[in-house]
Structure formats: C-alpha cells, structure tokens
C-alpha cells in the first residue's frame, strides 16, 4: 500500500478536491424509532437493509465546503503518491471539542485507511492544541462512516433531525482524546 501524506490544504488543492466523488453507495440505513409516553421519551436507531442499493449524495453542497474553507479551524488534505485522495475539515467548539464537519475520500481510495489516517492526524492536531474531545457528524444513511466511527472507538452521543443542508438526520459520535 502506498504511503499516505497528510498536510494542511492550500488553495491550489481545490481543483482536485472538486473532482472527488462525494457520493457513496449503500444497501443499509438506520431507521429512527421513538416512543413518547407519560414521563418517558425513548429514541433508538435500528440498522435496516434496503431493498436495493442506494446512491447517497453528500449532505452539503461541494461548492459550499470549498468556498468556506478558510472558516474552518483545520482543513487537511491526504495524498497517496502525487494524487490528492481525501480531505477533512474541523471546527472547534469553545476550544473544548473539535467537530469533524467534512470527511471525504475519493472513490478509488476508499477502504485503504485514508479516512483513518486523516482522523488520527486531526486527533494529533487537536491534542497539540489542548482539545480533549473529537465529534464526528454523519448522515443517518452513511453506513460506511458509522462503521468507521465504531471501528475507531467513537461512541454515539446524539442526533439532530434536519441538521444537514439536505435536511437529513445527523448522528453524532464522540471520541475522548488522550
């Protein structure tokens, strides 16, 4: 496997980042179930199989991400050999948490450890800035990102309906940084 080089993004990167496949194909989603009764509110999520594969659009417009890159506290790009293959952006929340806002791996580079490498690099950056918590926000339908969060030790910490530009439900996963 080729080495993964991670560095802060520069404006020259954006022509390549725009060309990335921001879609994913999935055959599963998570279904929200709630039970509201007297004195009790229960919410749960159940993984279900879809009758056929589904192309999931990225929950934010790509142009919006790239046009506002300077507003992010951290924006990293990953390269394998000379090819840009992924990016990650983070917003700091009151200098206590780093929220991964965007994590995109171009299709030919998926399932090669690139997203993991980006998250570890971001974790190191957060730790060096005295931040002890990382939050990952993902679409309810993004099975691959949910599996990645679980694999890396993130813990489910909440949800918000209509969170994304696409009006999708966002799931939030949290990781303590040591």
PDB file of C-alpha atoms in Angstrom:
ATOM      1  CA  UNK A   1       0.000   0.000   0.000  1.00  0.00           C
ATOM      2  CA  UNK A   2       1.258   3.486  -0.858  1.00  0.00           C
ATOM      3  CA  UNK A   3       2.126   5.883   1.955  1.00  0.00           C
ATOM      4  CA  UNK A   4      -0.475   8.461   2.910  1.00  0.00           C
ATOM      5  CA  UNK A   5       0.800  12.042   3.114  1.00  0.00           C
ATOM      6  CA  UNK A   6      -1.353  14.443   5.126  1.00  0.00           C
ATOM      7  CA  UNK A   7      -0.919  18.206   5.182  1.00  0.00           C
ATOM      8  CA  UNK A   8      -2.971  21.395   5.556  1.00  0.00           C
ATOM      9  CA  UNK A   9      -4.961  22.244   2.444  1.00  0.00           C
ATOM     10  CA  UNK A  10      -3.864  25.116   0.199  1.00  0.00           C
ATOM     11  CA  UNK A  11      -5.911  26.930  -2.424  1.00  0.00           C
ATOM     12  CA  UNK A  12      -4.164  25.012  -5.252  1.00  0.00           C
ATOM     13  CA  UNK A  13      -5.773  21.784  -3.936  1.00  0.00           C
ATOM     14  CA  UNK A  14      -9.346  22.762  -4.708  1.00  0.00           C
ATOM     15  CA  UNK A  15      -9.410  21.966  -8.410  1.00  0.00           C
ATOM     16  CA  UNK A  16      -8.644  18.333  -7.496  1.00  0.00           C
ATOM     17  CA  UNK A  17     -10.971  18.241  -4.472  1.00  0.00           C
ATOM     18  CA  UNK A  18     -13.918  19.414  -6.589  1.00  0.00           C
ATOM     19  CA  UNK A  19     -13.453  16.372  -8.826  1.00  0.00           C
ATOM     20  CA  UNK A  20     -13.793  13.843  -5.982  1.00  0.00           C
ATOM     21  CA  UNK A  21     -16.744  11.506  -5.916  1.00  0.00           C
ATOM     22  CA  UNK A  22     -18.714  12.801  -2.923  1.00  0.00           C
ATOM     23  CA  UNK A  23     -21.384  10.089  -3.267  1.00  0.00           C
ATOM     24  CA  UNK A  24     -21.453   6.702  -1.641  1.00  0.00           C
ATOM     25  CA  UNK A  25     -23.472   3.629  -2.440  1.00  0.00           C
ATOM     26  CA  UNK A  26     -25.177   1.859   0.435  1.00  0.00           C
ATOM     27  CA  UNK A  27     -27.517  -1.060   0.950  1.00  0.00           C
ATOM     28  CA  UNK A  28     -28.255  -0.217   4.603  1.00  0.00           C
ATOM     29  CA  UNK A  29     -29.568   2.726   6.536  1.00  0.00           C
ATOM     30  CA  UNK A  30     -30.532   3.452  10.112  1.00  0.00           C
ATOM     31  CA  UNK A  31     -34.178   3.866  10.977  1.00  0.00           C
ATOM     32  CA  UNK A  32     -35.165   6.076  13.877  1.00  0.00           C
ATOM     33  CA  UNK A  33     -37.726   4.677  16.269  1.00  0.00           C
ATOM     34  CA  UNK A  34     -39.224   6.718  19.076  1.00  0.00           C
ATOM     35  CA  UNK A  35     -41.619   6.064  21.877  1.00  0.00           C
ATOM     36  CA  UNK A  36     -43.069   9.022  23.696  1.00  0.00           C
ATOM     37  CA  UNK A  37     -45.169   8.240  26.702  1.00  0.00           C
ATOM     38  CA  UNK A  38     -46.056   9.772  30.004  1.00  0.00           C
ATOM     39  CA  UNK A  39     -42.764  10.667  31.660  1.00  0.00           C
ATOM     40  CA  UNK A  40     -40.674   8.758  29.101  1.00  0.00           C
ATOM     41  CA  UNK A  41     -39.045   9.622  25.808  1.00  0.00           C
ATOM     42  CA  UNK A  42     -37.145   6.795  24.162  1.00  0.00           C
ATOM     43  CA  UNK A  43     -35.301   7.133  20.878  1.00  0.00           C
ATOM     44  CA  UNK A  44     -33.407   4.377  19.157  1.00  0.00           C
ATOM     45  CA  UNK A  45     -31.845   3.608  15.814  1.00  0.00           C
ATOM     46  CA  UNK A  46     -32.080   0.271  14.067  1.00  0.00           C
ATOM     47  CA  UNK A  47     -29.946  -0.776  11.108  1.00  0.00           C
ATOM     48  CA  UNK A  48     -32.095  -1.961   8.217  1.00  0.00           C
ATOM     49  CA  UNK A  49     -31.323  -3.400   4.805  1.00  0.00           C
ATOM     50  CA  UNK A  50     -32.718  -1.538   1.818  1.00  0.00           C
ATOM     51  CA  UNK A  51     -34.448  -3.473  -0.985  1.00  0.00           C
ATOM     52  CA  UNK A  52     -31.776  -2.251  -3.433  1.00  0.00           C
ATOM     53  CA  UNK A  53     -28.580  -0.226  -3.343  1.00  0.00           C
ATOM     54  CA  UNK A  54     -28.956   3.496  -2.919  1.00  0.00           C
ATOM     55  CA  UNK A  55     -26.667   6.367  -4.021  1.00  0.00           C
ATOM     56  CA  UNK A  56     -26.294   8.742  -1.106  1.00  0.00           C
ATOM     57  CA  UNK A  57     -25.476  12.331  -2.005  1.00  0.00           C
ATOM     58  CA  UNK A  58     -23.058  14.214   0.229  1.00  0.00           C
ATOM     59  CA  UNK A  59     -25.150  16.172   2.757  1.00  0.00           C
ATOM     60  CA  UNK A  60     -23.593  19.546   1.890  1.00  0.00           C
ATOM     61  CA  UNK A  61     -23.054  21.185  -1.496  1.00  0.00           C
ATOM     62  CA  UNK A  62     -19.421  20.722  -2.509  1.00  0.00           C
ATOM     63  CA  UNK A  63     -19.080  24.364  -3.557  1.00  0.00           C
ATOM     64  CA  UNK A  64     -20.206  25.469  -0.098  1.00  0.00           C
ATOM     65  CA  UNK A  65     -17.475  23.354   1.516  1.00  0.00           C
ATOM     66  CA  UNK A  66     -14.721  24.608  -0.716  1.00  0.00           C
ATOM     67  CA  UNK A  67     -15.851  28.235  -0.770  1.00  0.00           C
ATOM     68  CA  UNK A  68     -15.761  28.434   3.034  1.00  0.00           C
ATOM     69  CA  UNK A  69     -12.566  26.501   3.692  1.00  0.00           C
ATOM     70  CA  UNK A  70     -10.802  29.424   5.383  1.00  0.00           C
ATOM     71  CA  UNK A  71     -13.523  29.499   8.051  1.00  0.00           C
ATOM     72  CA  UNK A  72     -12.544  26.017   9.292  1.00  0.00           C
ATOM     73  CA  UNK A  73     -10.130  25.727  12.193  1.00  0.00           C
ATOM     74  CA  UNK A  74      -8.406  22.806  10.484  1.00  0.00           C
ATOM     75  CA  UNK A  75      -8.621  21.625   6.876  1.00  0.00           C
ATOM     76  CA  UNK A  76      -6.397  18.712   5.878  1.00  0.00           C
ATOM     77  CA  UNK A  77      -5.802  17.020   2.540  1.00  0.00           C
ATOM     78  CA  UNK A  78      -4.442  13.490   2.081  1.00  0.00           C
ATOM     79  CA  UNK A  79      -2.324  12.327  -0.832  1.00  0.00           C
ATOM     80  CA  UNK A  80      -1.206   8.927  -2.000  1.00  0.00           C
ATOM     81  CA  UNK A  81       1.838   9.220  -4.214  1.00  0.00           C
ATOM     82  CA  UNK A  82       1.129  12.516  -6.005  1.00  0.00           C
ATOM     83  CA  UNK A  83      -2.658  12.209  -6.075  1.00  0.00           C
ATOM     84  CA  UNK A  84      -4.932  14.085  -3.702  1.00  0.00           C
ATOM     85  CA  UNK A  85      -7.329  11.462  -2.412  1.00  0.00           C
ATOM     86  CA  UNK A  86      -9.233  12.812   0.606  1.00  0.00           C
ATOM     87  CA  UNK A  87      -9.931  15.771   2.846  1.00  0.00           C
ATOM     88  CA  UNK A  88     -11.154  16.502   6.361  1.00  0.00           C
ATOM     89  CA  UNK A  89     -12.256  19.738   7.981  1.00  0.00           C
ATOM     90  CA  UNK A  90     -12.795  20.587  11.635  1.00  0.00           C
ATOM     91  CA  UNK A  91     -14.491  23.367  13.571  1.00  0.00           C
ATOM     92  CA  UNK A  92     -13.538  24.000  17.181  1.00  0.00           C
ATOM     93  CA  UNK A  93     -16.358  24.309  19.686  1.00  0.00           C
ATOM     94  CA  UNK A  94     -15.447  26.684  22.530  1.00  0.00           C
ATOM     95  CA  UNK A  95     -11.860  25.347  22.479  1.00  0.00           C
ATOM     96  CA  UNK A  96     -13.109  22.140  24.108  1.00  0.00           C
ATOM     97  CA  UNK A  97     -14.107  19.923  21.187  1.00  0.00           C
ATOM     98  CA  UNK A  98     -13.182  19.504  17.563  1.00  0.00           C
ATOM     99  CA  UNK A  99     -16.139  18.695  15.319  1.00  0.00           C
ATOM    100  CA  UNK A 100     -15.337  16.891  12.087  1.00  0.00           C
ATOM    101  CA  UNK A 101     -17.518  18.766   9.641  1.00  0.00           C
ATOM    102  CA  UNK A 102     -16.358  17.152   6.403  1.00  0.00           C
ATOM    103  CA  UNK A 103     -14.635  13.870   5.683  1.00  0.00           C
ATOM    104  CA  UNK A 104     -14.450  12.832   2.033  1.00  0.00           C
ATOM    105  CA  UNK A 105     -12.380  10.075   0.454  1.00  0.00           C
ATOM    106  CA  UNK A 106     -12.413   9.890  -3.332  1.00  0.00           C
ATOM    107  CA  UNK A 107     -13.891   6.612  -4.554  1.00  0.00           C
ATOM    108  CA  UNK A 108     -10.720   4.911  -5.899  1.00  0.00           C
ATOM    109  CA  UNK A 109      -9.014   5.380  -2.499  1.00  0.00           C
ATOM    110  CA  UNK A 110     -11.771   4.131  -0.199  1.00  0.00           C
ATOM    111  CA  UNK A 111     -11.157   1.214   2.166  1.00  0.00           C
ATOM    112  CA  UNK A 112      -7.396   1.814   2.158  1.00  0.00           C
ATOM    113  CA  UNK A 113      -7.040   3.506   5.558  1.00  0.00           C
ATOM    114  CA  UNK A 114      -7.115   7.075   4.267  1.00  0.00           C
ATOM    115  CA  UNK A 115     -10.060   8.239   6.426  1.00  0.00           C
ATOM    116  CA  UNK A 116      -8.467   6.621   9.484  1.00  0.00           C
ATOM    117  CA  UNK A 117      -5.162   8.368   8.769  1.00  0.00           C
ATOM    118  CA  UNK A 118      -6.925  11.733   8.424  1.00  0.00           C
ATOM    119  CA  UNK A 119      -8.795  11.250  11.698  1.00  0.00           C
ATOM    120  CA  UNK A 120      -5.589  10.280  13.513  1.00  0.00           C
ATOM    121  CA  UNK A 121      -3.805  13.353  12.092  1.00  0.00           C
ATOM    122  CA  UNK A 122      -6.718  15.551  13.199  1.00  0.00           C
ATOM    123  CA  UNK A 123      -6.673  13.909  16.615  1.00  0.00           C
ATOM    124  CA  UNK A 124      -2.948  14.712  16.964  1.00  0.00           C
ATOM    125  CA  UNK A 125      -3.588  18.337  15.954  1.00  0.00           C
ATOM    126  CA  UNK A 126      -6.444  18.668  18.449  1.00  0.00           C
ATOM    127  CA  UNK A 127      -4.347  17.139  21.230  1.00  0.00           C
ATOM    128  CA  UNK A 128      -1.482  19.550  20.490  1.00  0.00           C
ATOM    129  CA  UNK A 129      -3.990  22.415  20.845  1.00  0.00           C
ATOM    130  CA  UNK A 130      -5.269  21.195  24.217  1.00  0.00           C
ATOM    131  CA  UNK A 131      -8.549  19.816  22.859  1.00  0.00           C
ATOM    132  CA  UNK A 132      -9.693  16.599  24.538  1.00  0.00           C
ATOM    133  CA  UNK A 133     -12.732  15.593  22.507  1.00  0.00           C
ATOM    134  CA  UNK A 134     -13.490  14.905  18.855  1.00  0.00           C
ATOM    135  CA  UNK A 135     -17.026  14.808  17.450  1.00  0.00           C
ATOM    136  CA  UNK A 136     -17.929  13.180  14.148  1.00  0.00           C
ATOM    137  CA  UNK A 137     -21.207  14.125  12.466  1.00  0.00           C
ATOM    138  CA  UNK A 138     -22.594  11.743   9.869  1.00  0.00           C
ATOM    139  CA  UNK A 139     -25.766  11.254   7.905  1.00  0.00           C
ATOM    140  CA  UNK A 140     -28.116   8.621   9.273  1.00  0.00           C
ATOM    141  CA  UNK A 141     -27.805   6.855   5.895  1.00  0.00           C
ATOM    142  CA  UNK A 142     -23.982   6.806   5.762  1.00  0.00           C
ATOM    143  CA  UNK A 143     -23.321   3.242   6.833  1.00  0.00           C
ATOM    144  CA  UNK A 144     -19.606   3.420   5.959  1.00  0.00           C
ATOM    145  CA  UNK A 145     -18.991   6.480   8.165  1.00  0.00           C
ATOM    146  CA  UNK A 146     -20.927   4.943  11.055  1.00  0.00           C
ATOM    147  CA  UNK A 147     -18.852   1.755  10.766  1.00  0.00           C
ATOM    148  CA  UNK A 148     -15.661   3.863  10.701  1.00  0.00           C
ATOM    149  CA  UNK A 149     -16.737   5.740  13.832  1.00  0.00           C
ATOM    150  CA  UNK A 150     -17.387   2.475  15.663  1.00  0.00           C
ATOM    151  CA  UNK A 151     -14.090   0.962  14.461  1.00  0.00           C
ATOM    152  CA  UNK A 152     -12.116   3.963  15.765  1.00  0.00           C
ATOM    153  CA  UNK A 153     -13.782   3.913  19.187  1.00  0.00           C
ATOM    154  CA  UNK A 154     -16.213   6.796  18.777  1.00  0.00           C
ATOM    155  CA  UNK A 155     -19.331   6.496  20.937  1.00  0.00           C
ATOM    156  CA  UNK A 156     -22.822   7.507  19.814  1.00  0.00           C
ATOM    157  CA  UNK A 157     -23.650  10.781  21.559  1.00  0.00           C
ATOM    158  CA  UNK A 158     -26.815  12.140  19.935  1.00  0.00           C
ATOM    159  CA  UNK A 159     -28.703  13.147  16.839  1.00  0.00           C
ATOM    160  CA  UNK A 160     -30.403  16.146  15.246  1.00  0.00           C
ATOM    161  CA  UNK A 161     -33.243  15.997  12.752  1.00  0.00           C
ATOM    162  CA  UNK A 162     -32.917  18.186   9.641  1.00  0.00           C
ATOM    163  CA  UNK A 163     -29.315  19.082  10.515  1.00  0.00           C
ATOM    164  CA  UNK A 164     -27.715  18.997   7.087  1.00  0.00           C
ATOM    165  CA  UNK A 165     -28.373  21.217   4.073  1.00  0.00           C
ATOM    166  CA  UNK A 166     -30.133  18.153   2.613  1.00  0.00           C
ATOM    167  CA  UNK A 167     -32.439  18.054   5.698  1.00  0.00           C
ATOM    168  CA  UNK A 168     -31.033  14.642   6.678  1.00  0.00           C
ATOM    169  CA  UNK A 169     -30.826  13.461  10.263  1.00  0.00           C
ATOM    170  CA  UNK A 170     -27.299  13.788  11.648  1.00  0.00           C
ATOM    171  CA  UNK A 171     -25.868  11.258  14.069  1.00  0.00           C
ATOM    172  CA  UNK A 172     -23.093  12.441  16.372  1.00  0.00           C
ATOM    173  CA  UNK A 173     -20.271  10.255  17.647  1.00  0.00           C
ATOM    174  CA  UNK A 174     -17.724  11.387  20.238  1.00  0.00           C
ATOM    175  CA  UNK A 175     -14.152  10.278  20.960  1.00  0.00           C
ATOM    176  CA  UNK A 176     -12.127  11.284  24.018  1.00  0.00           C
ATOM    177  CA  UNK A 177      -8.594  12.261  23.076  1.00  0.00           C
ATOM    178  CA  UNK A 178      -5.864  11.217  25.462  1.00  0.00           C
TER     179      UNK A 178
END
